[in-house]
XYZ file of C-alpha atoms in Angstrom:
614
model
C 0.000 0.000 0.000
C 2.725 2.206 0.246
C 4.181 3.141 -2.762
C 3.672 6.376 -4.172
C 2.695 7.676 -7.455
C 5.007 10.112 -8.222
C 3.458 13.647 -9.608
C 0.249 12.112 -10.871
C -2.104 14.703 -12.479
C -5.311 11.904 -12.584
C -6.169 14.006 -15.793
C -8.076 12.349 -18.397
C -5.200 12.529 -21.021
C -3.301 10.928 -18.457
C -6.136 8.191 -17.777
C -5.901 7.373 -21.816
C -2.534 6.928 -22.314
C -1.865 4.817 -18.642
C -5.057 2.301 -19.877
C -2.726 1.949 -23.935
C 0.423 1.491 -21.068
C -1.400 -1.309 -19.219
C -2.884 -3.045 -22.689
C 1.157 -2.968 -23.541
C 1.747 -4.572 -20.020
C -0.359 -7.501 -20.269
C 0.852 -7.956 -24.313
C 4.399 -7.486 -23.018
C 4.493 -9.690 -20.238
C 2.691 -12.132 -22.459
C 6.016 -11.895 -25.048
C 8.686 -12.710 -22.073
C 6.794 -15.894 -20.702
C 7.020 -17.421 -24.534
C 10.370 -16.217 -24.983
C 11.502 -17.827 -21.670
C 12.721 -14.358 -20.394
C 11.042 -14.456 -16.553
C 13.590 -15.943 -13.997
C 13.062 -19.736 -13.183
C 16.406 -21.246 -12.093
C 16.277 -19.353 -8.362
C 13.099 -19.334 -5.768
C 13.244 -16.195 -3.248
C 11.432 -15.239 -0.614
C 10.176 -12.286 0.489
C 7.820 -10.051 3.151
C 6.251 -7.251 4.470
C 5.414 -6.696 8.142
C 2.490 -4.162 8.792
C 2.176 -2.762 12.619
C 0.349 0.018 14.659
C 1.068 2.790 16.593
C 0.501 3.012 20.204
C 0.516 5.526 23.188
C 1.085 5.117 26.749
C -2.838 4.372 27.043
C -2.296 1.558 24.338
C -4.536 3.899 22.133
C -3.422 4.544 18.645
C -0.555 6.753 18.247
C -0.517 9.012 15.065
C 2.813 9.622 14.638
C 3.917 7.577 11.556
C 4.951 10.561 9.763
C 7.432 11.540 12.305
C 8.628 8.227 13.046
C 9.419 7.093 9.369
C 11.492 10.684 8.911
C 13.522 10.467 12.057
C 14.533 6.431 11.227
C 15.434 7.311 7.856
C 15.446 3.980 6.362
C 14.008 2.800 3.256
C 12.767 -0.285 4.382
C 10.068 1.664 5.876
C 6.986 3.137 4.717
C 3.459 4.679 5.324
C 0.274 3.136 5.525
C -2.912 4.467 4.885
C -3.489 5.392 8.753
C -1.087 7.940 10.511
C -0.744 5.240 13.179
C 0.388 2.102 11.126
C 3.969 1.594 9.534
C 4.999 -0.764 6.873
C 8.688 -2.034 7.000
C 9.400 -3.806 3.697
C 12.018 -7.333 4.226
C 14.923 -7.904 1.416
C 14.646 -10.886 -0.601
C 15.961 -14.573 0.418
C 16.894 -17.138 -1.309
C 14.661 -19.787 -0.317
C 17.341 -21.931 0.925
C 19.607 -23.172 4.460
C 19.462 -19.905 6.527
C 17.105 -18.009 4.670
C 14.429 -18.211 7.363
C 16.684 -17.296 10.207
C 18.241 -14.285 8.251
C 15.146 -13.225 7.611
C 13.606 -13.411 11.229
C 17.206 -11.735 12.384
C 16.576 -8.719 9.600
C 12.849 -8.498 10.966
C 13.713 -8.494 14.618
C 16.463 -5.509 14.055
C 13.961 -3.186 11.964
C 11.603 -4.082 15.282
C 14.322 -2.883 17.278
C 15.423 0.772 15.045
C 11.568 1.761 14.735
C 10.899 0.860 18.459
C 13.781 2.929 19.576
C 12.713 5.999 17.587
C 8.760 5.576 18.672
C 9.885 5.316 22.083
C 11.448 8.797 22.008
C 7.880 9.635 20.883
C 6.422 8.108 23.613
C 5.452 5.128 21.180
C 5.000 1.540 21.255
C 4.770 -0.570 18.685
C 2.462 -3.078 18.573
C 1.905 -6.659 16.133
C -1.484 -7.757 15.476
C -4.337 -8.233 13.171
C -6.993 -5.638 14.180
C -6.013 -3.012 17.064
C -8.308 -3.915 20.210
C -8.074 0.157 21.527
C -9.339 1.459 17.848
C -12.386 3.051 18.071
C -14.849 5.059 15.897
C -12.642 8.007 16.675
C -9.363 7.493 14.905
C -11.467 6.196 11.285
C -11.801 9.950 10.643
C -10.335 11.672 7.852
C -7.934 13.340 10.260
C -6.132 10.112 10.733
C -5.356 9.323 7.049
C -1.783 10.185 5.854
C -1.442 13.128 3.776
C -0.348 11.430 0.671
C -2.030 11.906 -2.476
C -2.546 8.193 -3.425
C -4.496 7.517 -0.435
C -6.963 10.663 -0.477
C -6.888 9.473 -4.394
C -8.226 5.932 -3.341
C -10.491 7.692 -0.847
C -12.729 9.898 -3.503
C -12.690 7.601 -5.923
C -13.936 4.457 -4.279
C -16.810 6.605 -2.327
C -17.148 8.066 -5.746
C -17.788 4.926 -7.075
C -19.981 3.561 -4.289
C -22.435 6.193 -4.768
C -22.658 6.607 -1.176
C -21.471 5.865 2.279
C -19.496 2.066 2.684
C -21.599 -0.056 4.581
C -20.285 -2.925 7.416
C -22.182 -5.584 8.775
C -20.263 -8.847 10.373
C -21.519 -10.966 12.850
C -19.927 -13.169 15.182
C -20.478 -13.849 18.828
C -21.707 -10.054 18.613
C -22.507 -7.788 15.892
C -21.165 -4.732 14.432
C -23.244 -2.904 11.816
C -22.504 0.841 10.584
C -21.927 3.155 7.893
C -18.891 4.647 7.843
C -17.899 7.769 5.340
C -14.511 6.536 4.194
C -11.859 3.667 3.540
C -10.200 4.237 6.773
C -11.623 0.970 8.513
C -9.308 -0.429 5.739
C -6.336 0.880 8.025
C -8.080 -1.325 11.108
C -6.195 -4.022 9.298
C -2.532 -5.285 9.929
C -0.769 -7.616 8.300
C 2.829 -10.119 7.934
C 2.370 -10.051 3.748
C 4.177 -13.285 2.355
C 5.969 -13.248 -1.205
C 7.575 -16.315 -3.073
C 8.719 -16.474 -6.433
C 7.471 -19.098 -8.786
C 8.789 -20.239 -12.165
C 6.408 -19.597 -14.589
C 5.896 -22.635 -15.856
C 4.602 -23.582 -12.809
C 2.312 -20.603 -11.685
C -0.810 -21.841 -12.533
C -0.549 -25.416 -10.652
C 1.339 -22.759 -7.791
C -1.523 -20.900 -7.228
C -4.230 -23.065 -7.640
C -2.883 -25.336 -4.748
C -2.210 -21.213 -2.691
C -6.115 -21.064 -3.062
C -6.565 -24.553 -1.638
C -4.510 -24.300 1.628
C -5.775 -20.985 2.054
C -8.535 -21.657 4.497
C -6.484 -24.532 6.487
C -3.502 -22.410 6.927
C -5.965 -19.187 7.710
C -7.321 -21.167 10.592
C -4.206 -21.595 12.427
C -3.029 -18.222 12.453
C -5.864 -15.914 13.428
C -5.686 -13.109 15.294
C -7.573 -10.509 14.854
C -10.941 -11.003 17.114
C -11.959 -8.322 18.309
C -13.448 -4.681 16.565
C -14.669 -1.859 18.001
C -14.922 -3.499 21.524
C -17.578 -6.468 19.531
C -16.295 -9.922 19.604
C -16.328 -10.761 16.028
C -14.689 -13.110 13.650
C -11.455 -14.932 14.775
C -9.812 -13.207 11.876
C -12.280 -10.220 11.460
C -9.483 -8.618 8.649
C -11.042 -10.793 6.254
C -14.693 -9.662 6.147
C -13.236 -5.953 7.385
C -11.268 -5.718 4.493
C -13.561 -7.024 2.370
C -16.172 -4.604 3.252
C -14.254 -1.526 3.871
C -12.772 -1.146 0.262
C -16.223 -2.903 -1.537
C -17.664 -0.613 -4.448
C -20.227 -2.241 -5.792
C -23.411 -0.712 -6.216
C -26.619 -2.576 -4.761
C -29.358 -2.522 -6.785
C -33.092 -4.252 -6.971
C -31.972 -6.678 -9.606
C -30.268 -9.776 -8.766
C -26.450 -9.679 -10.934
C -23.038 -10.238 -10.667
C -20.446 -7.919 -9.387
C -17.069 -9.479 -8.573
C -15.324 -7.594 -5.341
C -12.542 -5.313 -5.364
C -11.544 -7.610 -2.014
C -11.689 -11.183 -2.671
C -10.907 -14.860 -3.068
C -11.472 -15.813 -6.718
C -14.178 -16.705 -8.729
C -12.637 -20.073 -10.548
C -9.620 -22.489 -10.642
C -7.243 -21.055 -13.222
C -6.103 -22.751 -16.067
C -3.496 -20.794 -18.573
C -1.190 -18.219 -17.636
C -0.554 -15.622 -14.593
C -1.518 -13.399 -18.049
C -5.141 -14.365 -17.973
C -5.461 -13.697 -14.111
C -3.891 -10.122 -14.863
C -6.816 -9.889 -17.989
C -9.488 -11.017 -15.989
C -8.821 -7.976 -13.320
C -8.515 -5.460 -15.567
C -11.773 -6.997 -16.989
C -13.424 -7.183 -13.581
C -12.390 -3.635 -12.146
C -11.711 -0.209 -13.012
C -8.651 1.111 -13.357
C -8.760 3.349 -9.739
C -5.261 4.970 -9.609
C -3.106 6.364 -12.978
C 0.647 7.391 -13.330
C 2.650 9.404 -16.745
C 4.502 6.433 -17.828
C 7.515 8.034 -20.220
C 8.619 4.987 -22.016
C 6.102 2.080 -22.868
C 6.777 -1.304 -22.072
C 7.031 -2.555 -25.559
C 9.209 -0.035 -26.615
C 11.648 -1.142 -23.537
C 11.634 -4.803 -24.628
C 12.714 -3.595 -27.863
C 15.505 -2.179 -26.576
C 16.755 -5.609 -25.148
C 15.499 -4.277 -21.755
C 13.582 -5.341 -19.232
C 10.186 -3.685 -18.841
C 9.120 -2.846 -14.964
C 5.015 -3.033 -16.327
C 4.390 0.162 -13.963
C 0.873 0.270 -15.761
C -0.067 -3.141 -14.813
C 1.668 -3.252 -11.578
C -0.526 0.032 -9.877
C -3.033 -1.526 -11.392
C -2.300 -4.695 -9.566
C -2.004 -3.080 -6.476
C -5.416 -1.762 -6.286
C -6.846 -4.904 -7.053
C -6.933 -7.082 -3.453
C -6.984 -10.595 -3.974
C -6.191 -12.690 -1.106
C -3.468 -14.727 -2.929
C -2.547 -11.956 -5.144
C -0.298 -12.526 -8.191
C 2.707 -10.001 -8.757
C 5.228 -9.322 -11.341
C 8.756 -7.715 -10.259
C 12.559 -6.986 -11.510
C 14.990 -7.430 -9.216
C 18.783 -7.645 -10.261
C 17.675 -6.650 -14.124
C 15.534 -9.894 -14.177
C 11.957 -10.369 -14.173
C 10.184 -12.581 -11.956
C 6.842 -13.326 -10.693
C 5.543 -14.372 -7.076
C 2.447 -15.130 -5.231
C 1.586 -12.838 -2.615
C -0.031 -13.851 0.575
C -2.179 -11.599 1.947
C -4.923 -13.269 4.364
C -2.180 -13.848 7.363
C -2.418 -11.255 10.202
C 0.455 -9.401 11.972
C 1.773 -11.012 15.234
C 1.487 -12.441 17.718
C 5.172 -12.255 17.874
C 8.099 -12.506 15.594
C 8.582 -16.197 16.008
C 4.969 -16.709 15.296
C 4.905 -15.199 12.195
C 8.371 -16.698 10.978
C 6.351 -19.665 11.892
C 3.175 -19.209 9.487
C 6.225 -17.881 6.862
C 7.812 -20.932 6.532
C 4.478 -23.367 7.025
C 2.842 -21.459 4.245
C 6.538 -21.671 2.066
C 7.063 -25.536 3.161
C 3.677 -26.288 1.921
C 3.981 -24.714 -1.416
C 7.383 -26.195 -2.229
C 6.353 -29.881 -1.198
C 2.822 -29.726 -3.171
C 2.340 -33.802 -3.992
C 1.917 -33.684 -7.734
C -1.541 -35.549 -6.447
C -2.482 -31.516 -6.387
C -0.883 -30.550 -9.386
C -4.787 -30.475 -11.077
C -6.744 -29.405 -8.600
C -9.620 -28.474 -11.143
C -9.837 -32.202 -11.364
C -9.330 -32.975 -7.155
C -11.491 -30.465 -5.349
C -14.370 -27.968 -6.419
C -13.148 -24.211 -6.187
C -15.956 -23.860 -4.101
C -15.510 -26.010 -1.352
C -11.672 -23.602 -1.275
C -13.311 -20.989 -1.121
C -15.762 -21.778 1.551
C -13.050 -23.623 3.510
C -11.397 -20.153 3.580
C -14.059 -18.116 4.728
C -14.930 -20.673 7.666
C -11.569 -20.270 8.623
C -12.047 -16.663 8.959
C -15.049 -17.175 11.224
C -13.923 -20.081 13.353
C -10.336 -20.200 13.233
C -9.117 -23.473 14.795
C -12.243 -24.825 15.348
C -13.010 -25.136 11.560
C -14.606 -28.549 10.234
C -12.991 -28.470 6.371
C -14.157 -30.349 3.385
C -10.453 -31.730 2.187
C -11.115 -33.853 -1.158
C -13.686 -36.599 -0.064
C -13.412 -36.153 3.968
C -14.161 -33.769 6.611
C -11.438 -32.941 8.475
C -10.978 -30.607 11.904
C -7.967 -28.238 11.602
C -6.027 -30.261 14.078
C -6.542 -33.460 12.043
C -5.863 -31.730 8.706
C -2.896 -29.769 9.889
C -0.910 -32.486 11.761
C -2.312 -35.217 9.517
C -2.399 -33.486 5.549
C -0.490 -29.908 5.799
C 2.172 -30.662 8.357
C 4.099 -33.486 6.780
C 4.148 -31.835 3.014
C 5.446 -28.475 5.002
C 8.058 -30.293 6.793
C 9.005 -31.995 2.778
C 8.823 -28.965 1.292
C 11.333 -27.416 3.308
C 13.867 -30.252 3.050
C 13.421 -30.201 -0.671
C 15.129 -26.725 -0.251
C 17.807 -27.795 2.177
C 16.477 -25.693 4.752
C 18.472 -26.023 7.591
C 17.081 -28.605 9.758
C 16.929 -27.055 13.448
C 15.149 -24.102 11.856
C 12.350 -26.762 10.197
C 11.804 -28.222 13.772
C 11.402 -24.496 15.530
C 9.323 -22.999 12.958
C 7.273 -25.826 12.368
C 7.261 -26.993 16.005
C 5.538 -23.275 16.704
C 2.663 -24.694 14.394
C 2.140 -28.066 15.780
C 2.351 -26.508 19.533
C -0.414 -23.610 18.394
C -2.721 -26.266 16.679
C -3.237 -28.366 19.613
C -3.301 -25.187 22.059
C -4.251 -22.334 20.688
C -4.040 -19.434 18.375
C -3.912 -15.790 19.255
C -7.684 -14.876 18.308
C -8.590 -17.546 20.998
C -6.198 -15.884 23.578
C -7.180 -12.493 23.237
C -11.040 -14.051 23.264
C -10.777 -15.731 26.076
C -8.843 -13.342 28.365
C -11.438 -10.495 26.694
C -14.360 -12.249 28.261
C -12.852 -12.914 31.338
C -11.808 -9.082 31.513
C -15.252 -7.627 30.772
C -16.586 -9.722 33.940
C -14.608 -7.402 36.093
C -14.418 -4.139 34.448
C -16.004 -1.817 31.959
C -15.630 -3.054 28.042
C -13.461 0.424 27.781
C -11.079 -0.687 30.528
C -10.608 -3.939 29.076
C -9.534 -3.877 25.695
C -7.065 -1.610 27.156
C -5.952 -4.075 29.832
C -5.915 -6.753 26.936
C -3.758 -4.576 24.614
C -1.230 -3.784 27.633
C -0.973 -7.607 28.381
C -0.574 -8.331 24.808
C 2.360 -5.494 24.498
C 3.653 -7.004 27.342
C 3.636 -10.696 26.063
C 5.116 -9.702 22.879
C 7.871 -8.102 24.491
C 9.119 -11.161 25.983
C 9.138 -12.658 22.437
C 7.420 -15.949 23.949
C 5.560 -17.585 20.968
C 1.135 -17.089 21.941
C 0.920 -20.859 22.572
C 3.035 -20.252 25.313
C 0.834 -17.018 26.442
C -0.618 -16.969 30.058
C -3.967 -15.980 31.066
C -4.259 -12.590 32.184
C -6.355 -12.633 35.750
C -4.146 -12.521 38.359
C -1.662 -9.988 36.609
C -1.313 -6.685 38.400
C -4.145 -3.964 36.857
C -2.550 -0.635 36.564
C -4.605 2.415 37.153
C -5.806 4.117 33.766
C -5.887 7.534 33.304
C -9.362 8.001 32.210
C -9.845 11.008 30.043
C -13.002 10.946 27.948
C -16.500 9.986 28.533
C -16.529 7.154 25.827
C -13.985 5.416 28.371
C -16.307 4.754 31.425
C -20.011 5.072 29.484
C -22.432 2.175 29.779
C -23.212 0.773 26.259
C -25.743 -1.645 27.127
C -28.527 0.381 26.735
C -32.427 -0.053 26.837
C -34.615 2.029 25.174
C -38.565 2.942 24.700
C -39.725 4.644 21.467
C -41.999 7.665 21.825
C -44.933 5.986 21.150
C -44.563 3.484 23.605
C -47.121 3.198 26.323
C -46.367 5.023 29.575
C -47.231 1.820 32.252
C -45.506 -0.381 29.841
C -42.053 2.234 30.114
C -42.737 2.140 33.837
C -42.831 -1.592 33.937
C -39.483 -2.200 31.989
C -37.955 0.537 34.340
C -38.922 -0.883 37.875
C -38.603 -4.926 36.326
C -34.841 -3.239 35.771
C -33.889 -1.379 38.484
C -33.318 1.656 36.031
C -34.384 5.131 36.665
C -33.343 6.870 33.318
C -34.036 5.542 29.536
C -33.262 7.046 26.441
C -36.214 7.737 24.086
C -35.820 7.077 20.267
C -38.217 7.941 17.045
C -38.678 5.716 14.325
C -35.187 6.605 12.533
C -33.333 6.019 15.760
C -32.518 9.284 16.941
C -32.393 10.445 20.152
C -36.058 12.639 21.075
C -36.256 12.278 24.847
C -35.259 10.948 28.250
C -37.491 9.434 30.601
C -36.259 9.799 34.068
C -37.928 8.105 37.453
C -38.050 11.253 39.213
C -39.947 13.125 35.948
C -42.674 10.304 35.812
C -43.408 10.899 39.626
C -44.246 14.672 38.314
C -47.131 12.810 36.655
C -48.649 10.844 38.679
C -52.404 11.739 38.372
C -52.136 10.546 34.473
C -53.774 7.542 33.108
C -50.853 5.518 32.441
C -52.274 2.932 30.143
C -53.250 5.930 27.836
C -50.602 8.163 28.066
C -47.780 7.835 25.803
C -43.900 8.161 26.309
C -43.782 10.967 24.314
C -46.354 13.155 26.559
C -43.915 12.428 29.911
C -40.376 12.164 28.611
C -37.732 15.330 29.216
C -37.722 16.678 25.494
C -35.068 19.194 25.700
C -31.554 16.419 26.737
C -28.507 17.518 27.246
C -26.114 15.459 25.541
C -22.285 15.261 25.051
C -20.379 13.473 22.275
C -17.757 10.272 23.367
C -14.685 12.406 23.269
C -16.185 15.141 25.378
C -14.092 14.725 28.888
C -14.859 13.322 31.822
C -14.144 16.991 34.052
C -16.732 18.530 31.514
C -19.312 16.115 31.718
C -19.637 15.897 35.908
C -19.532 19.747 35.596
C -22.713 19.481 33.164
C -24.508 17.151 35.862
C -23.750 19.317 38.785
C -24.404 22.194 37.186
C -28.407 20.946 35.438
C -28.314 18.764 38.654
C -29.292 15.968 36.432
C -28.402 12.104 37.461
C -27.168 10.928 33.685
C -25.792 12.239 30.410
C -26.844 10.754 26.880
C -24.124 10.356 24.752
C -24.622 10.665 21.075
C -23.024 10.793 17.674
C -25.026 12.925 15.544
C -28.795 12.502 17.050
C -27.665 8.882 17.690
C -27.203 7.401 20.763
C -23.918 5.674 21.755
C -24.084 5.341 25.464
C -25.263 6.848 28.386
C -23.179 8.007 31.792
C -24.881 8.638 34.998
C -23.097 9.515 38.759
C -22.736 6.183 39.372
C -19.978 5.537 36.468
C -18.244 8.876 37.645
């Protein structure tokens, strides 16, 4: 995500010549795979770690700006939130050491950014989805100020017609609208490359789409959103949803997502998946291109396809195909984008080499899977994963399988060839591999942070507890202890919180009575309760009242089973927003001598605070 586009105009002139450029692309890239041009003799490995931002509340920091300047290293780069940072790995060959090089580069670009975002007063954190974001830091405020990504922005709600929608249900349920692709940035992720020969790709990728969902559901981690316990790897419907432009409409069609798994097996060349994007989606960012791609092969050079690769980079499959040069050759790779940041270093080296074990030691039994498995059952085996992480019941050619069985049984021993095959070295196949087993019997990270969530929320507010879960997870990563190895949190010393803003101690379990409600069936609900103030909502949801126990008593001589809520409710409330703070809000009480404050975005009602949560 973080490249830039150099001095982009986005005129239409420029929009005409980059779609002739990306036409050229496809024909060019076409032309090197029959002339045997694109690099097969070497396989290399490659990654990109995404994390977040974090202050001394565990709240995200946005500082990225700063940071990135004052490390001054190119491996790093911005993201499309002001509190995420991207730090780009050098290329391995997939061989011996390669893993623990790589793992050793990872853990010192931890170390540079850490040191500089601690002289911010930042932490850096690994892990799918932020617990601490809220609602707050998806504003516009908190994108960074790069063109591309206010580009992306106008275009895709341009596109969408109007505001994104997200719905995702899990244990809870989050629906909202939301004005912008920010919740994209809610997302953090360890992005996997390999190389592949090219006359491979095809049988490559087919079999990346297969052990997609298996390989998903031993690696989640990203539970939790906006304080609702979701998905145990929520990125994937997030993502999915927070960067989705099609257009709904009465008739029933088909719209392939910007976001996605696939539609089909594939069957001819990494070409055709390239044409069947560019069919599928518009082209959503442009660059000038000076010299065309043909014209550069002509030359006896190699061609870098910018056209086709910006293209390719607004186009989010989940096992994405990419084209690169790298030493004056051209090569081409399957990325992997479904895996989450973190836990921990180790765990993600971990999921690196089990994903890269299990591509190099595909049985040629998989070599067709058009003819072995039904791209549907993949694809639904994928998005199970997503929902139920290790607890996932696959359909694996003509059995159902748990993840434990299919992992230790299926994936395990093909991982453990694959890496051999390579002449990895053999200590660093046991650890990395070992991490796997160890997690598949006890546990991934989702069901950590899940299970030390719930038991968190039993003795404090929600607020208080996704910031006692982030701390312990900070904590746990410092130590650099793989998750399976993670303790519970109750019993661990709760530090006090500086509480700052209403949004941090508000109830948001809330009952409510519409206005036309009956006023003895309002009183019932309140005394059958223990309540003794209730927000009032209209038909569109807003916020039109407050019924307090001390303003029905004012009524007393009215029929109750004829009155409505609407004749006795307090029309005129005083309300504050969530980031109105706390000091402000007990002056408003004192000062109205009222018992509770509504709290509201727009004429909506988020939560409610009364003397007792002060």
């Amino acid at each position: 995500m973080g490249e830039h586009i150099g001095k982009s105009t986005f005129s239409e002139e420029e929009r005409k010549a980059f779609v002739q450029h990306l036409i050229d692309d496809v024909q060019s890239l076409e032309q090197m795979i029959a002339e045997g041009m694109i690099e097969n003799d070497i396989v290399r490995i490659g990654a990109e770690q995404e994390m977040c931002l974090v202050n001394g509340d565990f709240r995200p920091s946005p500082k990225s700006m700063e940071i990135i300047k004052e490390v001054n290293d190119d491996h790093f780069t911005t993201e499309f939130a002001t509190y995420n940072i991207e730090a780009n790995l050098d290329p391995y060959t997939l061989e011996k050491d390669c893993f623990a090089k790589m793992e050793q580069q990872l853990r010192k670009l931890m170390d540079k950014v850490k040191e500089t975002a601690n002289e911010h007063g930042v932490m850096i954190i690994l892990t799918g989805i932020l617990p601490t974001i809220s609602k707050e830091e998806l504003g516009m405020d908190f994108m960074t100020p790069i063109p591309r990504y206010y580009r992306i922005n106008e275009v895709l709600k341009a596109w969408r017609g109007n505001d994104f929608s997200l719905r995702i249900k899990g244990a809870d349920e989050l629906s909202l609208h939301h004005d912008s692709v920010l919740f994209e940035a809610c997302t953090t992720s360890f992005q996997l490359h390999l190389q592949i020969p090219p006359d491979d790709f095809i049988k490559s990728y087919n079999w990346a789409q297969a052990i997609s969902g298996p390989v998903l559901g031993v690696c989640c981690n990203s539970p939790l959103l906006l304080g609702k316990e979701l998905w145990r790897e929520t990125r994937i419907a997030l993502f999915q949803q927070s960067l989705d432009t099609r257009v709904w409409t009465k008739a029933v069609k088909e719209q392939v997502a910007r976001v996605g798994f696939g539609e089909h097996w594939q069957r001819d060349s990494v070409a055709e998946i390239f044409k069947q994007d560019i069919s599928s989606h518009r082209i959503l960012l442009t660059k000038p291109i000076t010299k065309g791609s043909l014209h550069v092969l002509r030359d006896g050079k190699t061609p870098k396809l910018e056209a086709l690769s910006l293209f390719n980079s607004t186009v989010y499959r989940w096992n994405r195909p990419c084209y690169g040069v790298g030493n004056g050759k051209p090569h081409l790779r399957i990325e992997n984008r479904y895996i989450p940041s973190g836990p921990t270093v180790i765990d993600e080296m971990a999921n690196f080499a089990f994903w890269v074990g299990l591509m190099a030691g595909r049985p040629e039994t998989y070599d067709d899977m058009p003819n072995v498995m039904d791209f549907r059952v993949a694809k639904l085996n994928f998005f199970r994963a997503a929902m139920s992480g290790r607890h996932t019941v696959f359909s694996w050619l003509d059995k159902t399988m748990t993840a434990k069985e299919i992992v230790k049984k299926v994936l395990l021993p093909i991982a453990y060839n694959g890496l051999r095959k390579f002449d990895i070295d053999e200590k660093d196949i046991n650890r990395l591999l070992g991490v796997i087993e160890a997690r598949t019997k006890s546990g991934t990270g989702a069901e950590w942070q899940i299970k030390n969530f719930r038991e968190l929320k039993k003795q404090m507010k929600l607020d208080s507890a996704i910031v006692q879960l982030t701390k312990s997870m900070y904590n746990n990563q410092e130590t650099q202890t793989p998750v399976h190895q993670w303790r519970p949190i109750s019993g661990m010393a709760k530090t006090k919180e500086s509480f700052q803003w209403v949004r941090q101690v508000m109830s948001t379990k809330l009952m409510k009575l519409y206005e036309d409600d009956y006023a003895n069936l309002a009183i019932a609900i309140m005394q059958w309760n223990n309540i003794h103030h209730i927000p009032v909502e209209n038909g569109k949801g807003e916020l039109v009242g407050l019924l307090t126990w001390s303003h029905i008593e004012k009524f007393e001589k009215l029929d109750k089973k004829e009155a409505k809520v609407s004749d006795i409710m307090v029309k005129d409330v005083i309300t504050v927003e969530p980031r109105t703070e706390i000091e402000t809000a007990r002056k408003m009480m004192h000062d109205h001598q009222i018992g509770c404050l509504p709290i509201c975005v727009d004429t909506h009602i988020v939560g409610i605070i009364s003397k007792v949560d002060l």
